[in-house]
Amino acid sequence: MDVNITKALNDKLYDKRKSGALELEGLIRDSLAAQDHDRIQKIVHQLCHDYAYAVHQPHARNGGLIGLAAASIALGPEVARYLEEIVPPVLACFSDQDARVRYYACESMYNIAKVAKGEILVYFNQVFDALCKLTADSELSVKNGAELLDRLIKDIVAESAASYVSILRTPQGESGDGVSDGQEHAHEEMAFSLERFLPLLEERINVLNPFTRTFLVAWITVLDSIPDLELVTQLPRFLAGLFKFLSDTNQDVRTATHSVLERFLSEIKKIARIKRGVAESRKSQAEDGTKRSSSSVRSGADGESDVNSAALDQRESLEEKDTGSVVSGSTVADDEKSGSGEDDWIPGQDIQVDSGKILDILVTFLKDPNEEEQIQLAALRWIDSFFEICPEDIMPFVPKLLSDVLPLMSHDVDPVRLAANRVNTSLMDYIMSLSEDIRRPDNALQLPNSLSALGKDLTNVERRDSNLSNRLLKTVIKDQAADVRSGESKGTRTPTPAEERGPSPRPVPELDYQLAVSALTLQFLNEHEATRVAAIAWLIMLHRMAPGKILSVEDGTFPALLKTLSDPSEAVVTRDLLLLSQISRNSDDSYFTSFMVNLLKLFCTDRRLLETRGNLIIRQLCVTLSAERIYRTMADCLEKDDDVEFASIMVQNLNNNLITAPELADLRRRLRNLDSRDGQSFFVSLFKSWCHNAVATFSLCLLAQAYEQAYHLLQIFADLEMTVNMLIQIDKLVQLLESPVFTYLRIQLLEPEKYPHLYKCLYGLLMLLPQSSAFAALKNRLNSVSAIGYLHIAPRTYVPSSNFNHLRQKSSETGSSSSQQGPAVSSFERPNRLKAREDGGVKWVELLEKFKTTQEKARRSQRLANLGDNLGASPMQDREKPPPEVPPKGPGLRPSSQASTSRPLPLAAQQAQGHKSKSSLGNLGRFAGGVAGRRKK
């Protein structure tokens, strides 16, 4: 360079440097016109090494930058051969400590890129990396300069990135190799390469600066707007980092990120529709035996024309500028591979989106409970959209989705909760659509074909807690389905994803039932009710689809279901019972027996569950399963149970449900029919187990209208220890006698000659009760028919019964003083009601003996328990009171006559003193206090 130019470029004033740059521009033009490339090369070398690289001379660096820009402008198109030496020093100045140097570097690169145009794309990664840093620069002027340069580079990329081939990298002698070889080689030597750029994007996508994030989102939008680049195929490489932008504190970053994510999702949906349309078109043409042609694509079936219009709409939405022809070499190659003509190709049909990797990324954002709400919401919306795009790709992720989506159904934020419910609904709808077995009619409970229909049922069915049978449909699937449907627009029903997507072009992989069941079982530990309810609803559906693949007794799911019966939520318990009933209904007798045994063990170990949920569990099981089968199986198990205390409590619960539950009305009618062999067998089965509880046995005889047997039980009651608990049970029984269940019994009081022992039974109860409200109620009831009751005392013609003579003989042998007077039976319509039939009849005497034996066993067990409590008392208590009286040793451990006769004394004392109370429980409490005082004395 001339001396005056070098002096001007080193000046500290910008105007003198600019004038020197203008003189340099003229010098370069003259040298270029004279084809003096050597001098031009020397000038460029001098500008780079003597000026631009002068680190400690800021004015010289500024002069070198403006000089390189002037030289590039002067060279024009010829600048391409010098870019390899011009660009590196300018890029080095981007990181200078002086803000003015950084600004002039932006200005210089702007002029260079404006002249080089597509050739600058060879250095796109370096320029992009520099701009990525400058967008977060602390100096406003530098940020403004970087923004101008960024706009220019974006324009160049949008115009030339998909098709520009570098002049310097084009090999010589290209002709003669064939058209296809030349195109492949040109594709390899493209100035811009997405494969070279993506590693840099993957590295920069993890930045935290909001300005840099905005810069990256803008560039991703630009690259995605270029159809031939097909950035969507590389989406999994930067999607995770892009989703994290949604948690940025800057609102502009979140808005821009939402926009670009919606753009990608819309593009994926269009590609899926195009592929589905092409697959259906090819399938229909294959069935018709015709070949596809360009005319059939444009004027064929309506579905094919829709595919073309969808493809054109996609192209118009993706293009921001007129980029000319979009058919590239890769498209031609793909057409040659597919064997179709050039007009047969539809934009988007050859784009491959890796849905599996995208879903894997989306699921990871659901796994972390501390993830930002906006990220989880966006991930849920994407997953829900994939049921329309590629539902077959979701199948491998079903266990993960169950583990991650179900907890979000109880999220505190309403949008996240509703989105999770929507994903759960879509997933369940898709799984249900794969099984044809669900749609077959069945006598048992049946799942609806679609969750949309189920949601309508859930919202229209009224909740009535008193009638469990009307709530069965609601126990099949979660209540949250109603919330999801209520948030949607009313009117015409929205088609389900399964109805919208149509036939799947690919085979659907099989669901891993074991992993799915394991994921659902873990949700039983979730603290939120909605999640637990949804988990059990899933298990119900999966068991209906494949009963043999899941929920066997040997695995850990069955114990978990039994443990779930202790759940504090009634909705969870109800659905759990429905699932257990479904399993038992589809299994053999051994499985059902195992279920009943395990249920009784659970009641035995968890007495609180028996008290709070025992009746609900029993009633719900009787609705979904055979009530007689349940009662028979439990009765057989309780008869053999050694824990007499638990057996008595359990029999009491079963008996209360048998009397009061509306679901067991058929069972009560069956018990009253003792003339049939089935009724006799059922009564005997219950009686043997009911012997653990005296009052329950008596009420069973009343239900079965075996009044004579009930009367003989009352005679045995005289030998039993009348405890407070027993009196309370008798009090409750008297109250139940006034209920609609025993209407037939009260009506039978009008026929004393037909039911003589019914009067004796009720008067016997009256004699057992203390002076209480129950005593008064029963007394009033009997007094209302007392006049009729005296009629059966008049002399009548009686027919002796051999069965009662036998009963009298057996009672005398056992030493029962109450049966020595032989009862007479009136000749009513059914004189042989208690007569043992030859074939399968009821052996009443044996049942009485069974009752005596069981009650004696319970008495011995109670005495041993009391003895153990007294022996385990503290030494201080032993000093305060005398040691307990040890019962005499013997095989039966029977109490002495004094002990047995001294128990009712407090009650007699109360009656003698005339203490009466309106509350039966108050009398019973005083009775208990008297008994306790007697024991203490």
Coordinates of C-alpha atoms in Angstrom, one line a residue, residues 93-448:
C93 CA -11.6 -9.2 16.4
F94 CA -15.0 -10.3 17.6
S95 CA -13.5 -11.3 20.9
D96 CA -11.3 -8.2 21.4
Q97 CA -11.5 -6.5 24.8
D98 CA -12.1 -3.1 23.2
A99 CA -15.8 -2.6 22.4
R100 CA -15.0 -0.3 19.5
V101 CA -12.9 -3.1 17.9
R102 CA -15.8 -5.5 18.3
Y103 CA -18.2 -3.0 16.7
Y104 CA -15.9 -2.3 13.7
A105 CA -15.5 -6.1 13.3
C106 CA -19.3 -6.4 13.0
E107 CA -19.3 -3.5 10.4
S108 CA -16.4 -5.1 8.5
M109 CA -18.0 -8.6 8.4
Y110 CA -21.3 -7.0 7.3
N111 CA -19.6 -5.4 4.2
I112 CA -17.7 -8.6 3.5
A113 CA -20.8 -10.8 3.7
K114 CA -22.8 -8.4 1.6
V115 CA -20.3 -8.8 -1.2
A116 CA -19.5 -12.5 -0.8
K117 CA -23.2 -13.5 -0.4
G118 CA -23.5 -17.3 -0.6
E119 CA -19.8 -17.8 -0.3
I120 CA -19.7 -16.5 3.2
L121 CA -21.8 -19.6 4.2
V122 CA -18.5 -21.6 4.1
Y123 CA -17.7 -19.8 7.3
F124 CA -21.2 -19.9 8.7
N125 CA -20.3 -21.8 11.9
Q126 CA -17.6 -19.3 12.9
V127 CA -19.8 -16.3 12.1
F128 CA -22.8 -17.9 14.0
D129 CA -20.6 -18.7 17.0
A130 CA -19.3 -15.1 17.1
L131 CA -22.8 -13.6 16.7
C132 CA -24.1 -15.9 19.5
K133 CA -21.6 -14.3 21.9
L134 CA -22.1 -10.7 20.7
T135 CA -25.9 -10.8 21.2
A136 CA -25.1 -10.9 25.0
D137 CA -22.5 -8.2 24.8
S138 CA -22.6 -5.6 27.5
E139 CA -22.1 -2.7 25.0
L140 CA -25.3 -1.6 23.3
S141 CA -23.5 -0.4 20.1
V142 CA -21.9 -3.8 19.7
K143 CA -25.3 -5.5 20.2
N144 CA -26.8 -3.2 17.5
G145 CA -24.0 -3.9 15.1
A146 CA -24.3 -7.7 15.7
E147 CA -28.1 -7.4 15.1
L148 CA -27.5 -5.8 11.7
L149 CA -25.0 -8.5 10.7
D150 CA -27.3 -11.2 12.0
R151 CA -30.1 -10.0 9.7
L152 CA -27.9 -10.0 6.7
I153 CA -26.6 -13.5 7.4
K154 CA -30.2 -14.7 7.9
D155 CA -31.2 -13.3 4.5
I156 CA -28.2 -15.0 2.9
V157 CA -29.0 -18.3 4.5
A158 CA -32.7 -18.2 3.6
E159 CA -31.8 -17.5 0.0
S160 CA -28.8 -19.7 -0.6
A161 CA -28.3 -22.3 2.2
A162 CA -30.3 -25.0 0.4
S163 CA -28.7 -24.7 -3.0
Y164 CA -25.5 -22.7 -3.0
V165 CA -22.3 -24.6 -3.9
S166 CA -19.0 -23.1 -3.0
I167 CA -16.9 -21.9 -6.0
L168 CA -13.6 -22.7 -4.3
R169 CA -14.6 -26.2 -3.3
T170 CA -16.1 -27.3 -6.6
P171 CA -13.8 -29.9 -8.1
Q172 CA -12.4 -29.4 -11.6
G173 CA -13.2 -31.7 -14.4
E174 CA -16.6 -32.5 -13.2
S175 CA -18.1 -33.2 -16.6
G176 CA -18.3 -36.7 -17.9
D177 CA -19.1 -38.3 -14.6
G178 CA -22.8 -38.4 -15.1
V179 CA -25.5 -36.2 -13.9
S180 CA -26.3 -38.1 -10.7
D181 CA -22.7 -38.3 -9.7
G182 CA -22.3 -34.6 -10.2
Q183 CA -25.4 -33.9 -8.2
E184 CA -24.2 -36.1 -5.3
H185 CA -20.8 -34.4 -5.3
A186 CA -22.3 -31.0 -5.4
H187 CA -24.5 -31.9 -2.5
E188 CA -21.4 -32.9 -0.5
E189 CA -19.7 -29.5 -1.4
M190 CA -22.6 -27.3 -0.3
A191 CA -21.5 -24.1 1.3
F192 CA -23.9 -24.6 4.1
S193 CA -24.2 -28.0 5.8
L194 CA -26.8 -28.7 8.4
E195 CA -24.7 -31.7 9.6
R196 CA -21.8 -29.4 10.3
F197 CA -23.9 -26.8 12.0
L198 CA -26.0 -29.0 14.4
P199 CA -23.1 -29.9 16.7
L200 CA -22.6 -26.2 17.3
L201 CA -26.3 -25.7 17.9
E202 CA -26.3 -28.6 20.4
E203 CA -23.5 -27.0 22.3
R204 CA -25.1 -23.5 22.3
I205 CA -28.6 -24.6 23.1
N206 CA -27.7 -25.1 26.8
V207 CA -26.9 -21.3 27.4
L208 CA -28.8 -19.4 30.1
N209 CA -28.5 -15.8 28.8
P210 CA -32.0 -14.7 27.6
F211 CA -30.5 -12.6 24.7
T212 CA -28.6 -15.6 23.4
R213 CA -31.7 -17.8 23.8
T214 CA -33.7 -15.4 21.8
F215 CA -31.0 -15.4 19.1
L216 CA -31.0 -19.2 18.9
V217 CA -34.8 -19.4 18.7
A218 CA -34.8 -16.9 15.9
W219 CA -32.2 -18.9 13.9
I220 CA -34.1 -22.2 14.5
T221 CA -37.1 -20.5 13.0
V222 CA -35.2 -19.3 10.0
L223 CA -33.7 -22.7 9.3
D224 CA -37.0 -24.5 9.7
S225 CA -38.6 -22.1 7.2
I226 CA -36.3 -23.5 4.5
P227 CA -38.1 -26.6 3.2
D228 CA -35.2 -28.4 1.6
L229 CA -33.1 -28.3 4.8
E230 CA -35.7 -30.4 6.6
L231 CA -34.7 -29.3 10.0
V232 CA -37.6 -31.2 11.5
T233 CA -35.7 -34.5 10.8
Q234 CA -33.0 -33.3 13.2
L235 CA -35.4 -32.1 15.9
P236 CA -34.4 -34.6 18.6
R237 CA -30.9 -33.2 18.6
F238 CA -31.9 -29.9 20.1
L239 CA -35.5 -30.4 21.3
A240 CA -34.5 -30.9 25.0
G241 CA -32.6 -27.7 25.1
L242 CA -35.4 -25.9 23.4
F243 CA -38.0 -27.1 25.9
K244 CA -35.8 -25.7 28.7
F245 CA -36.2 -22.2 27.2
L246 CA -39.8 -22.4 28.4
S247 CA -38.7 -21.9 32.0
D248 CA -36.8 -18.7 31.2
T249 CA -37.7 -15.7 33.3
N250 CA -37.9 -13.5 30.2
Q251 CA -41.3 -13.4 28.7
D252 CA -40.0 -12.8 25.2
V253 CA -38.0 -15.9 25.3
R254 CA -40.9 -18.0 26.4
T255 CA -43.2 -16.5 23.8
A256 CA -40.7 -17.1 21.0
T257 CA -40.1 -20.7 22.2
H258 CA -43.8 -21.4 22.3
S259 CA -44.1 -20.2 18.8
V260 CA -41.3 -22.3 17.3
L261 CA -42.5 -25.4 19.2
E262 CA -46.0 -25.0 17.8
R263 CA -44.5 -24.6 14.4
F264 CA -42.6 -27.8 14.7
L265 CA -45.6 -29.7 16.0
S266 CA -47.8 -28.4 13.2
E267 CA -45.2 -29.5 10.6
I268 CA -45.0 -32.9 12.1
K269 CA -48.8 -33.3 12.0
K270 CA -48.9 -32.3 8.4
I271 CA -46.2 -34.8 7.5
A272 CA -48.1 -37.5 9.3
R273 CA -51.3 -36.7 7.4
I274 CA -49.5 -36.7 4.1
K275 CA -47.8 -40.0 4.8
R276 CA -51.1 -41.5 5.9
G277 CA -52.9 -40.2 2.7
V278 CA -50.1 -41.5 0.5
A279 CA -50.3 -44.9 2.2
E280 CA -54.1 -45.1 1.8
S281 CA -53.8 -44.0 -1.8
R282 CA -51.3 -46.7 -2.6
K283 CA -53.3 -49.3 -0.8
S284 CA -56.4 -48.5 -2.7
Q285 CA -54.6 -48.5 -6.0
A286 CA -53.0 -51.8 -5.2
E287 CA -56.5 -53.2 -4.5
D288 CA -57.8 -51.9 -7.8
G289 CA -54.8 -53.1 -9.7
T290 CA -54.0 -49.7 -11.2
K291 CA -50.7 -47.9 -11.3
R292 CA -50.2 -44.5 -9.8
S293 CA -49.8 -41.6 -12.3
S294 CA -49.5 -37.9 -12.1
S295 CA -53.1 -37.4 -13.2
S296 CA -54.4 -39.7 -10.5
V297 CA -52.6 -37.6 -7.9
R298 CA -54.3 -34.4 -9.1
S299 CA -57.8 -35.7 -10.2
G300 CA -58.2 -39.0 -8.5
A301 CA -60.0 -39.8 -5.3
D302 CA -61.1 -37.0 -3.0
G303 CA -58.6 -38.3 -0.4
E304 CA -55.8 -37.9 -2.8
S305 CA -56.7 -34.4 -3.8
D306 CA -56.8 -33.6 -0.1
V307 CA -53.3 -34.9 0.2
N308 CA -52.1 -32.6 -2.5
S309 CA -53.9 -29.6 -1.1
A310 CA -52.4 -30.4 2.4
A311 CA -49.0 -30.6 0.9
L312 CA -49.4 -27.3 -0.9
D313 CA -50.6 -25.6 2.3
Q314 CA -47.6 -27.0 4.1
R315 CA -45.3 -25.6 1.5
E316 CA -46.9 -22.2 1.5
S317 CA -46.8 -22.0 5.4
L318 CA -43.1 -23.0 5.5
E319 CA -41.8 -20.6 2.8
E320 CA -41.2 -17.1 3.9
K321 CA -39.5 -16.0 0.7
D322 CA -39.8 -17.1 -2.9
T323 CA -36.9 -19.5 -3.1
G324 CA -37.7 -20.8 -6.6
S325 CA -38.0 -24.5 -7.3
V326 CA -38.0 -26.6 -4.2
V327 CA -37.2 -29.9 -6.0
S328 CA -33.6 -30.7 -5.1
G329 CA -31.3 -33.5 -6.0
S330 CA -32.2 -35.5 -2.9
T331 CA -35.9 -35.4 -4.0
V332 CA -35.0 -36.8 -7.4
A333 CA -32.9 -39.5 -5.8
D334 CA -35.7 -40.4 -3.4
D335 CA -38.1 -40.6 -6.4
E336 CA -35.8 -42.9 -8.2
K337 CA -35.5 -45.2 -5.1
S338 CA -39.3 -45.3 -4.7
G339 CA -39.8 -46.1 -8.4
S340 CA -42.3 -43.4 -8.9
G341 CA -42.5 -40.7 -11.5
E342 CA -41.4 -37.1 -11.0
D343 CA -45.0 -35.9 -10.7
D344 CA -45.8 -38.7 -8.2
W345 CA -43.8 -37.0 -5.5
I346 CA -45.7 -35.0 -2.8
P347 CA -43.8 -32.5 -0.6
G348 CA -43.4 -34.1 2.8
Q349 CA -43.9 -37.7 2.0
D350 CA -40.2 -38.6 2.2
I351 CA -39.5 -36.7 5.4
Q352 CA -38.6 -39.0 8.2
V353 CA -39.4 -37.8 11.7
D354 CA -37.9 -39.8 14.6
S355 CA -41.0 -40.0 16.8
G356 CA -39.4 -42.5 19.2
K357 CA -36.6 -40.1 20.1
I358 CA -38.9 -37.2 20.4
L359 CA -41.2 -39.1 22.8
D360 CA -38.2 -40.2 24.8
I361 CA -37.3 -36.6 25.3
L362 CA -40.8 -35.6 26.2
V363 CA -41.2 -38.3 28.8
T364 CA -38.0 -37.2 30.6
F365 CA -39.6 -33.8 31.3
L366 CA -42.6 -35.5 33.0
K367 CA -40.4 -37.6 35.2
D368 CA -39.0 -34.8 37.3
P369 CA -41.7 -33.5 39.8
N370 CA -39.7 -30.3 40.3
E371 CA -39.8 -29.5 36.6
E372 CA -41.2 -26.1 35.6
E373 CA -45.0 -26.1 35.0
Q374 CA -44.7 -24.6 31.5
I375 CA -42.3 -27.3 30.4
Q376 CA -44.5 -30.1 31.8
L377 CA -47.6 -28.5 30.2
A378 CA -45.9 -28.2 26.8
A379 CA -44.6 -31.8 27.0
L380 CA -48.1 -33.1 27.8
R381 CA -49.6 -31.3 24.9
W382 CA -47.0 -32.7 22.5
I383 CA -47.6 -36.2 23.8
D384 CA -51.3 -35.8 23.4
S385 CA -50.8 -34.7 19.8
F386 CA -48.7 -37.8 19.1
F387 CA -51.8 -40.0 19.5
E388 CA -52.9 -38.4 16.3
I389 CA -49.5 -38.4 14.6
C390 CA -48.1 -41.8 15.3
P391 CA -49.9 -43.7 18.1
E392 CA -48.0 -46.9 17.3
D393 CA -44.7 -45.3 18.4
I394 CA -46.3 -44.5 21.8
M395 CA -46.7 -48.2 22.8
P396 CA -43.1 -48.8 24.0
F397 CA -43.5 -45.7 26.3
V398 CA -46.8 -46.7 27.9
P399 CA -45.2 -47.9 31.2
K400 CA -43.2 -44.7 31.5
L401 CA -46.2 -42.6 30.7
L402 CA -48.2 -44.4 33.4
S403 CA -45.5 -43.7 35.9
D404 CA -45.2 -40.0 35.0
V405 CA -48.6 -38.9 33.8
L406 CA -50.8 -40.4 36.6
P407 CA -49.0 -38.3 39.4
L408 CA -49.6 -35.2 37.3
M409 CA -53.3 -35.8 37.3
S410 CA -53.2 -34.5 40.9
H411 CA -51.1 -31.5 40.1
D412 CA -51.8 -28.2 41.9
V413 CA -51.9 -26.2 38.7
D414 CA -55.1 -26.6 36.8
P415 CA -53.7 -26.5 33.2
V416 CA -51.2 -29.2 34.0
R417 CA -53.8 -31.3 35.7
L418 CA -56.2 -31.0 32.8
A419 CA -53.5 -31.7 30.3
A420 CA -52.4 -34.8 32.2
N421 CA -56.0 -36.0 32.4
R422 CA -56.3 -35.5 28.6
V423 CA -53.2 -37.5 27.9
N424 CA -54.4 -40.3 30.2
T425 CA -57.8 -40.3 28.5
S426 CA -56.2 -40.5 25.0
L427 CA -53.8 -43.2 26.1
M428 CA -56.6 -45.3 27.6
D429 CA -58.7 -44.7 24.5
Y430 CA -55.9 -45.9 22.3
I431 CA -55.2 -49.0 24.3
M432 CA -58.9 -49.9 24.4
S433 CA -59.2 -49.5 20.6
L434 CA -56.6 -52.2 20.1
S435 CA -58.6 -54.9 21.8
E436 CA -61.7 -56.3 20.1
D437 CA -62.4 -58.4 23.2
I438 CA -63.6 -55.3 25.1
R439 CA -66.4 -54.7 22.6
R440 CA -67.9 -58.2 22.9
P441 CA -71.1 -58.3 24.9
D442 CA -70.7 -59.9 28.3
N443 CA -73.1 -60.6 31.2
A444 CA -70.7 -59.1 33.6
L445 CA -69.7 -55.4 33.8
Q446 CA -68.4 -54.1 30.5
L447 CA -66.2 -51.2 29.7
P448 CA -67.6 -48.7 27.2

